[in-house]
Amino acid sequence: MAALDDDLAQHTHAVAQTVRETLGEWPSRPPASNEAALGELLAHAARHVAPSQ
């Protein structure tokens, strides 16, 4: 087993934090469907791993 490189570790941490925050919002603002939930999580994750422009 090898350690993650620094960039991948930072992306992983940012995505995990975003998922925690998003899940924390869902009791007061639940997604309309499972597909909507997945789409929301993937959109948040993509923002953290997409190359900066």
PDB file of N, CA, C and O in Angstrom:
ATOM      1  N   MET A   1       0.843  -1.162   0.000  1.00  0.00           N
ATOM      2  CA  MET A   1       0.000   0.000   0.000  1.00  0.00           C
ATOM      3  C   MET A   1       0.896   1.235   0.000  1.00  0.00           C
ATOM      4  O   MET A   1       1.909   1.274   0.688  1.00  0.00           O
ATOM      5  N   ALA A   2       0.518   2.216  -0.781  1.00  0.00           N
ATOM      6  CA  ALA A   2       1.306   3.442  -0.887  1.00  0.00           C
ATOM      7  C   ALA A   2       0.453   4.637  -0.455  1.00  0.00           C
ATOM      8  O   ALA A   2      -0.773   4.606  -0.534  1.00  0.00           O
ATOM      9  N   ALA A   3       1.117   5.668  -0.014  1.00  0.00           N
ATOM     10  CA  ALA A   3       0.431   6.896   0.386  1.00  0.00           C
ATOM     11  C   ALA A   3      -0.030   7.653  -0.855  1.00  0.00           C
ATOM     12  O   ALA A   3       0.552   7.529  -1.932  1.00  0.00           O
ATOM     13  N   LEU A   4      -1.095   8.422  -0.699  1.00  0.00           N
ATOM     14  CA  LEU A   4      -1.567   9.282  -1.785  1.00  0.00           C
ATOM     15  C   LEU A   4      -0.603  10.443  -1.971  1.00  0.00           C
ATOM     16  O   LEU A   4      -0.040  10.943  -0.990  1.00  0.00           O
ATOM     17  N   ASP A   5      -0.418  10.881  -3.222  1.00  0.00           N
ATOM     18  CA  ASP A   5       0.416  12.063  -3.398  1.00  0.00           C
ATOM     19  C   ASP A   5      -0.348  13.270  -2.835  1.00  0.00           C
ATOM     20  O   ASP A   5      -1.547  13.205  -2.564  1.00  0.00           O
ATOM     21  N   ASP A   6       0.349  14.360  -2.618  1.00  0.00           N
ATOM     22  CA  ASP A   6      -0.236  15.521  -1.940  1.00  0.00           C
ATOM     23  C   ASP A   6      -1.474  16.066  -2.642  1.00  0.00           C
ATOM     24  O   ASP A   6      -2.471  16.372  -1.992  1.00  0.00           O
ATOM     25  N   ASP A   7      -1.423  16.184  -3.969  1.00  0.00           N
ATOM     26  CA  ASP A   7      -2.582  16.724  -4.698  1.00  0.00           C
ATOM     27  C   ASP A   7      -3.799  15.825  -4.547  1.00  0.00           C
ATOM     28  O   ASP A   7      -4.906  16.302  -4.293  1.00  0.00           O
ATOM     29  N   LEU A   8      -3.606  14.532  -4.703  1.00  0.00           N
ATOM     30  CA  LEU A   8      -4.719  13.601  -4.587  1.00  0.00           C
ATOM     31  C   LEU A   8      -5.267  13.589  -3.162  1.00  0.00           C
ATOM     32  O   LEU A   8      -6.484  13.553  -2.956  1.00  0.00           O
ATOM     33  N   ALA A   9      -4.405  13.666  -2.187  1.00  0.00           N
ATOM     34  CA  ALA A   9      -4.845  13.708  -0.791  1.00  0.00           C
ATOM     35  C   ALA A   9      -5.668  14.969  -0.519  1.00  0.00           C
ATOM     36  O   ALA A   9      -6.700  14.907   0.160  1.00  0.00           O
ATOM     37  N   GLN A  10      -5.252  16.104  -1.062  1.00  0.00           N
ATOM     38  CA  GLN A  10      -5.997  17.350  -0.873  1.00  0.00           C
ATOM     39  C   GLN A  10      -7.358  17.276  -1.548  1.00  0.00           C
ATOM     40  O   GLN A  10      -8.368  17.707  -0.981  1.00  0.00           O
ATOM     41  N   HIS A  11      -7.414  16.732  -2.765  1.00  0.00           N
ATOM     42  CA  HIS A  11      -8.693  16.575  -3.470  1.00  0.00           C
ATOM     43  C   HIS A  11      -9.622  15.648  -2.688  1.00  0.00           C
ATOM     44  O   HIS A  11     -10.810  15.930  -2.537  1.00  0.00           O
ATOM     45  N   THR A  12      -9.073  14.554  -2.200  1.00  0.00           N
ATOM     46  CA  THR A  12      -9.870  13.586  -1.448  1.00  0.00           C
ATOM     47  C   THR A  12     -10.445  14.218  -0.198  1.00  0.00           C
ATOM     48  O   THR A  12     -11.633  14.046   0.126  1.00  0.00           O
ATOM     49  N   HIS A  13      -9.640  14.959   0.512  1.00  0.00           N
ATOM     50  CA  HIS A  13     -10.102  15.634   1.723  1.00  0.00           C
ATOM     51  C   HIS A  13     -11.197  16.658   1.389  1.00  0.00           C
ATOM     52  O   HIS A  13     -12.219  16.725   2.077  1.00  0.00           O
ATOM     53  N   ALA A  14     -11.001  17.440   0.348  1.00  0.00           N
ATOM     54  CA  ALA A  14     -11.983  18.455  -0.030  1.00  0.00           C
ATOM     55  C   ALA A  14     -13.305  17.818  -0.440  1.00  0.00           C
ATOM     56  O   ALA A  14     -14.379  18.293  -0.052  1.00  0.00           O
ATOM     57  N   VAL A  15     -13.245  16.735  -1.208  1.00  0.00           N
ATOM     58  CA  VAL A  15     -14.476  16.055  -1.626  1.00  0.00           C
ATOM     59  C   VAL A  15     -15.185  15.462  -0.416  1.00  0.00           C
ATOM     60  O   VAL A  15     -16.410  15.593  -0.277  1.00  0.00           O
ATOM     61  N   ALA A  16     -14.455  14.828   0.470  1.00  0.00           N
ATOM     62  CA  ALA A  16     -15.073  14.241   1.665  1.00  0.00           C
ATOM     63  C   ALA A  16     -15.732  15.313   2.529  1.00  0.00           C
ATOM     64  O   ALA A  16     -16.850  15.118   3.031  1.00  0.00           O
ATOM     65  N   GLN A  17     -15.090  16.448   2.692  1.00  0.00           N
ATOM     66  CA  GLN A  17     -15.658  17.545   3.474  1.00  0.00           C
ATOM     67  C   GLN A  17     -16.935  18.060   2.811  1.00  0.00           C
ATOM     68  O   GLN A  17     -17.940  18.310   3.485  1.00  0.00           O
ATOM     69  N   THR A  18     -16.916  18.205   1.501  1.00  0.00           N
ATOM     70  CA  THR A  18     -18.096  18.672   0.781  1.00  0.00           C
ATOM     71  C   THR A  18     -19.246  17.689   0.922  1.00  0.00           C
ATOM     72  O   THR A  18     -20.400  18.094   1.116  1.00  0.00           O
ATOM     73  N   VAL A  19     -18.954  16.403   0.840  1.00  0.00           N
ATOM     74  CA  VAL A  19     -20.002  15.386   1.011  1.00  0.00           C
ATOM     75  C   VAL A  19     -20.601  15.488   2.411  1.00  0.00           C
ATOM     76  O   VAL A  19     -21.833  15.469   2.571  1.00  0.00           O
ATOM     77  N   ARG A  20     -19.772  15.624   3.432  1.00  0.00           N
ATOM     78  CA  ARG A  20     -20.281  15.769   4.813  1.00  0.00           C
ATOM     79  C   ARG A  20     -21.186  16.991   4.925  1.00  0.00           C
ATOM     80  O   ARG A  20     -22.257  16.936   5.534  1.00  0.00           O
ATOM     81  N   GLU A  21     -20.746  18.116   4.362  1.00  0.00           N
ATOM     82  CA  GLU A  21     -21.545  19.344   4.444  1.00  0.00           C
ATOM     83  C   GLU A  21     -22.869  19.195   3.694  1.00  0.00           C
ATOM     84  O   GLU A  21     -23.921  19.613   4.188  1.00  0.00           O
ATOM     85  N   THR A  22     -22.817  18.587   2.518  1.00  0.00           N
ATOM     86  CA  THR A  22     -24.034  18.398   1.720  1.00  0.00           C
ATOM     87  C   THR A  22     -25.007  17.475   2.435  1.00  0.00           C
ATOM     88  O   THR A  22     -26.210  17.781   2.518  1.00  0.00           O
ATOM     89  N   LEU A  23     -24.523  16.367   2.956  1.00  0.00           N
ATOM     90  CA  LEU A  23     -25.395  15.449   3.695  1.00  0.00           C
ATOM     91  C   LEU A  23     -25.992  16.123   4.920  1.00  0.00           C
ATOM     92  O   LEU A  23     -27.136  15.844   5.288  1.00  0.00           O
ATOM     93  N   GLY A  24     -25.249  17.005   5.542  1.00  0.00           N
ATOM     94  CA  GLY A  24     -25.748  17.734   6.702  1.00  0.00           C
ATOM     95  C   GLY A  24     -26.883  18.688   6.367  1.00  0.00           C
ATOM     96  O   GLY A  24     -27.723  18.995   7.212  1.00  0.00           O
ATOM     97  N   GLU A  25     -26.929  19.155   5.117  1.00  0.00           N
ATOM     98  CA  GLU A  25     -27.991  20.065   4.679  1.00  0.00           C
ATOM     99  C   GLU A  25     -29.272  19.327   4.307  1.00  0.00           C
ATOM    100  O   GLU A  25     -30.356  19.911   4.314  1.00  0.00           O
ATOM    101  N   TRP A  26     -29.174  18.062   3.968  1.00  0.00           N
ATOM    102  CA  TRP A  26     -30.314  17.328   3.440  1.00  0.00           C
ATOM    103  C   TRP A  26     -31.487  17.153   4.411  1.00  0.00           C
ATOM    104  O   TRP A  26     -32.623  17.091   3.951  1.00  0.00           O
ATOM    105  N   PRO A  27     -31.296  17.084   5.719  1.00  0.00           N
ATOM    106  CA  PRO A  27     -32.488  16.982   6.572  1.00  0.00           C
ATOM    107  C   PRO A  27     -33.428  18.179   6.412  1.00  0.00           C
ATOM    108  O   PRO A  27     -34.648  18.032   6.472  1.00  0.00           O
ATOM    109  N   SER A  28     -32.878  19.364   6.172  1.00  0.00           N
ATOM    110  CA  SER A  28     -33.728  20.550   6.009  1.00  0.00           C
ATOM    111  C   SER A  28     -34.046  20.849   4.546  1.00  0.00           C
ATOM    112  O   SER A  28     -34.963  21.610   4.253  1.00  0.00           O
ATOM    113  N   ARG A  29     -33.278  20.246   3.620  1.00  0.00           N
ATOM    114  CA  ARG A  29     -33.479  20.472   2.187  1.00  0.00           C
ATOM    115  C   ARG A  29     -33.163  19.179   1.442  1.00  0.00           C
ATOM    116  O   ARG A  29     -32.145  19.049   0.765  1.00  0.00           O
ATOM    117  N   PRO A  30     -34.052  18.178   1.573  1.00  0.00           N
ATOM    118  CA  PRO A  30     -33.755  16.878   0.962  1.00  0.00           C
ATOM    119  C   PRO A  30     -33.807  16.936  -0.570  1.00  0.00           C
ATOM    120  O   PRO A  30     -34.574  17.719  -1.139  1.00  0.00           O
ATOM    121  N   PRO A  31     -32.987  16.114  -1.222  1.00  0.00           N
ATOM    122  CA  PRO A  31     -33.044  16.051  -2.680  1.00  0.00           C
ATOM    123  C   PRO A  31     -34.375  15.435  -3.124  1.00  0.00           C
ATOM    124  O   PRO A  31     -35.008  14.682  -2.389  1.00  0.00           O
ATOM    125  N   ALA A  32     -34.778  15.753  -4.330  1.00  0.00           N
ATOM    126  CA  ALA A  32     -36.066  15.281  -4.855  1.00  0.00           C
ATOM    127  C   ALA A  32     -36.060  13.786  -5.156  1.00  0.00           C
ATOM    128  O   ALA A  32     -37.112  13.157  -5.137  1.00  0.00           O
ATOM    129  N   SER A  33     -34.889  13.221  -5.444  1.00  0.00           N
ATOM    130  CA  SER A  33     -34.793  11.803  -5.788  1.00  0.00           C
ATOM    131  C   SER A  33     -33.366  11.326  -5.533  1.00  0.00           C
ATOM    132  O   SER A  33     -32.466  12.134  -5.285  1.00  0.00           O
ATOM    133  N   ASN A  34     -33.185  10.022  -5.653  1.00  0.00           N
ATOM    134  CA  ASN A  34     -31.827   9.484  -5.532  1.00  0.00           C
ATOM    135  C   ASN A  34     -30.937  10.015  -6.648  1.00  0.00           C
ATOM    136  O   ASN A  34     -29.766  10.312  -6.421  1.00  0.00           O
ATOM    137  N   GLU A  35     -31.504  10.156  -7.838  1.00  0.00           N
ATOM    138  CA  GLU A  35     -30.730  10.678  -8.958  1.00  0.00           C
ATOM    139  C   GLU A  35     -30.312  12.124  -8.705  1.00  0.00           C
ATOM    140  O   GLU A  35     -29.190  12.521  -9.014  1.00  0.00           O
ATOM    141  N   ALA A  36     -31.213  12.915  -8.139  1.00  0.00           N
ATOM    142  CA  ALA A  36     -30.889  14.307  -7.808  1.00  0.00           C
ATOM    143  C   ALA A  36     -29.803  14.358  -6.742  1.00  0.00           C
ATOM    144  O   ALA A  36     -28.896  15.200  -6.807  1.00  0.00           O
ATOM    145  N   ALA A  37     -29.876  13.471  -5.768  1.00  0.00           N
ATOM    146  CA  ALA A  37     -28.869  13.422  -4.708  1.00  0.00           C
ATOM    147  C   ALA A  37     -27.499  13.091  -5.293  1.00  0.00           C
ATOM    148  O   ALA A  37     -26.503  13.762  -4.990  1.00  0.00           O
ATOM    149  N   LEU A  38     -27.460  12.079  -6.137  1.00  0.00           N
ATOM    150  CA  LEU A  38     -26.199  11.696  -6.756  1.00  0.00           C
ATOM    151  C   LEU A  38     -25.647  12.822  -7.617  1.00  0.00           C
ATOM    152  O   LEU A  38     -24.459  13.143  -7.567  1.00  0.00           O
ATOM    153  N   GLY A  39     -26.522  13.449  -8.388  1.00  0.00           N
ATOM    154  CA  GLY A  39     -26.093  14.565  -9.227  1.00  0.00           C
ATOM    155  C   GLY A  39     -25.522  15.710  -8.421  1.00  0.00           C
ATOM    156  O   GLY A  39     -24.510  16.311  -8.796  1.00  0.00           O
ATOM    157  N   GLU A  40     -26.158  16.015  -7.299  1.00  0.00           N
ATOM    158  CA  GLU A  40     -25.666  17.098  -6.434  1.00  0.00           C
ATOM    159  C   GLU A  40     -24.292  16.766  -5.873  1.00  0.00           C
ATOM    160  O   GLU A  40     -23.376  17.598  -5.903  1.00  0.00           O
ATOM    161  N   LEU A  41     -24.130  15.543  -5.373  1.00  0.00           N
ATOM    162  CA  LEU A  41     -22.832  15.155  -4.823  1.00  0.00           C
ATOM    163  C   LEU A  41     -21.742  15.154  -5.892  1.00  0.00           C
ATOM    164  O   LEU A  41     -20.634  15.636  -5.650  1.00  0.00           O
ATOM    165  N   LEU A  42     -22.062  14.640  -7.073  1.00  0.00           N
ATOM    166  CA  LEU A  42     -21.065  14.613  -8.144  1.00  0.00           C
ATOM    167  C   LEU A  42     -20.696  16.017  -8.616  1.00  0.00           C
ATOM    168  O   LEU A  42     -19.528  16.288  -8.915  1.00  0.00           O
ATOM    169  N   ALA A  43     -21.663  16.920  -8.665  1.00  0.00           N
ATOM    170  CA  ALA A  43     -21.370  18.295  -9.068  1.00  0.00           C
ATOM    171  C   ALA A  43     -20.437  18.964  -8.073  1.00  0.00           C
ATOM    172  O   ALA A  43     -19.487  19.653  -8.461  1.00  0.00           O
ATOM    173  N   HIS A  44     -20.693  18.758  -6.781  1.00  0.00           N
ATOM    174  CA  HIS A  44     -19.811  19.336  -5.759  1.00  0.00           C
ATOM    175  C   HIS A  44     -18.401  18.739  -5.864  1.00  0.00           C
ATOM    176  O   HIS A  44     -17.410  19.465  -5.794  1.00  0.00           O
ATOM    177  N   ALA A  45     -18.329  17.421  -6.036  1.00  0.00           N
ATOM    178  CA  ALA A  45     -17.026  16.769  -6.124  1.00  0.00           C
ATOM    179  C   ALA A  45     -16.256  17.252  -7.353  1.00  0.00           C
ATOM    180  O   ALA A  45     -15.050  17.496  -7.271  1.00  0.00           O
ATOM    181  N   ALA A  46     -16.953  17.403  -8.464  1.00  0.00           N
ATOM    182  CA  ALA A  46     -16.285  17.832  -9.700  1.00  0.00           C
ATOM    183  C   ALA A  46     -15.649  19.201  -9.539  1.00  0.00           C
ATOM    184  O   ALA A  46     -14.584  19.463 -10.105  1.00  0.00           O
ATOM    185  N   ARG A  47     -16.272  20.087  -8.784  1.00  0.00           N
ATOM    186  CA  ARG A  47     -15.686  21.415  -8.573  1.00  0.00           C
ATOM    187  C   ARG A  47     -14.356  21.354  -7.867  1.00  0.00           C
ATOM    188  O   ARG A  47     -13.501  22.205  -8.061  1.00  0.00           O
ATOM    189  N   HIS A  48     -14.168  20.327  -7.025  1.00  0.00           N
ATOM    190  CA  HIS A  48     -12.917  20.212  -6.262  1.00  0.00           C
ATOM    191  C   HIS A  48     -11.806  19.552  -7.043  1.00  0.00           C
ATOM    192  O   HIS A  48     -10.636  19.723  -6.714  1.00  0.00           O
ATOM    193  N   VAL A  49     -12.153  18.769  -8.044  1.00  0.00           N
ATOM    194  CA  VAL A  49     -11.110  18.035  -8.758  1.00  0.00           C
ATOM    195  C   VAL A  49     -10.884  18.547 -10.177  1.00  0.00           C
ATOM    196  O   VAL A  49      -9.914  18.159 -10.818  1.00  0.00           O
ATOM    197  N   ALA A  50     -11.755  19.421 -10.661  1.00  0.00           N
ATOM    198  CA  ALA A  50     -11.581  19.980 -12.005  1.00  0.00           C
ATOM    199  C   ALA A  50     -10.379  20.927 -12.008  1.00  0.00           C
ATOM    200  O   ALA A  50     -10.132  21.624 -11.024  1.00  0.00           O
ATOM    201  N   PRO A  51      -9.631  20.940 -13.089  1.00  0.00           N
ATOM    202  CA  PRO A  51      -8.500  21.875 -13.170  1.00  0.00           C
ATOM    203  C   PRO A  51      -8.972  23.323 -13.037  1.00  0.00           C
ATOM    204  O   PRO A  51     -10.029  23.672 -13.563  1.00  0.00           O
ATOM    205  N   SER A  52      -8.210  24.107 -12.350  1.00  0.00           N
ATOM    206  CA  SER A  52      -8.531  25.536 -12.217  1.00  0.00           C
ATOM    207  C   SER A  52      -8.338  26.224 -13.555  1.00  0.00           C
ATOM    208  O   SER A  52      -7.424  25.922 -14.297  1.00  0.00           O
ATOM    209  N   GLN A  53      -9.232  27.173 -13.825  1.00  0.00           N
ATOM    210  CA  GLN A  53      -9.128  27.890 -15.093  1.00  0.00           C
ATOM    211  C   GLN A  53      -8.774  29.329 -14.867  1.00  0.00           C
ATOM    212  O   GLN A  53      -9.005  29.920 -13.931  1.00  0.00           O
TER     213      GLN A  53
END
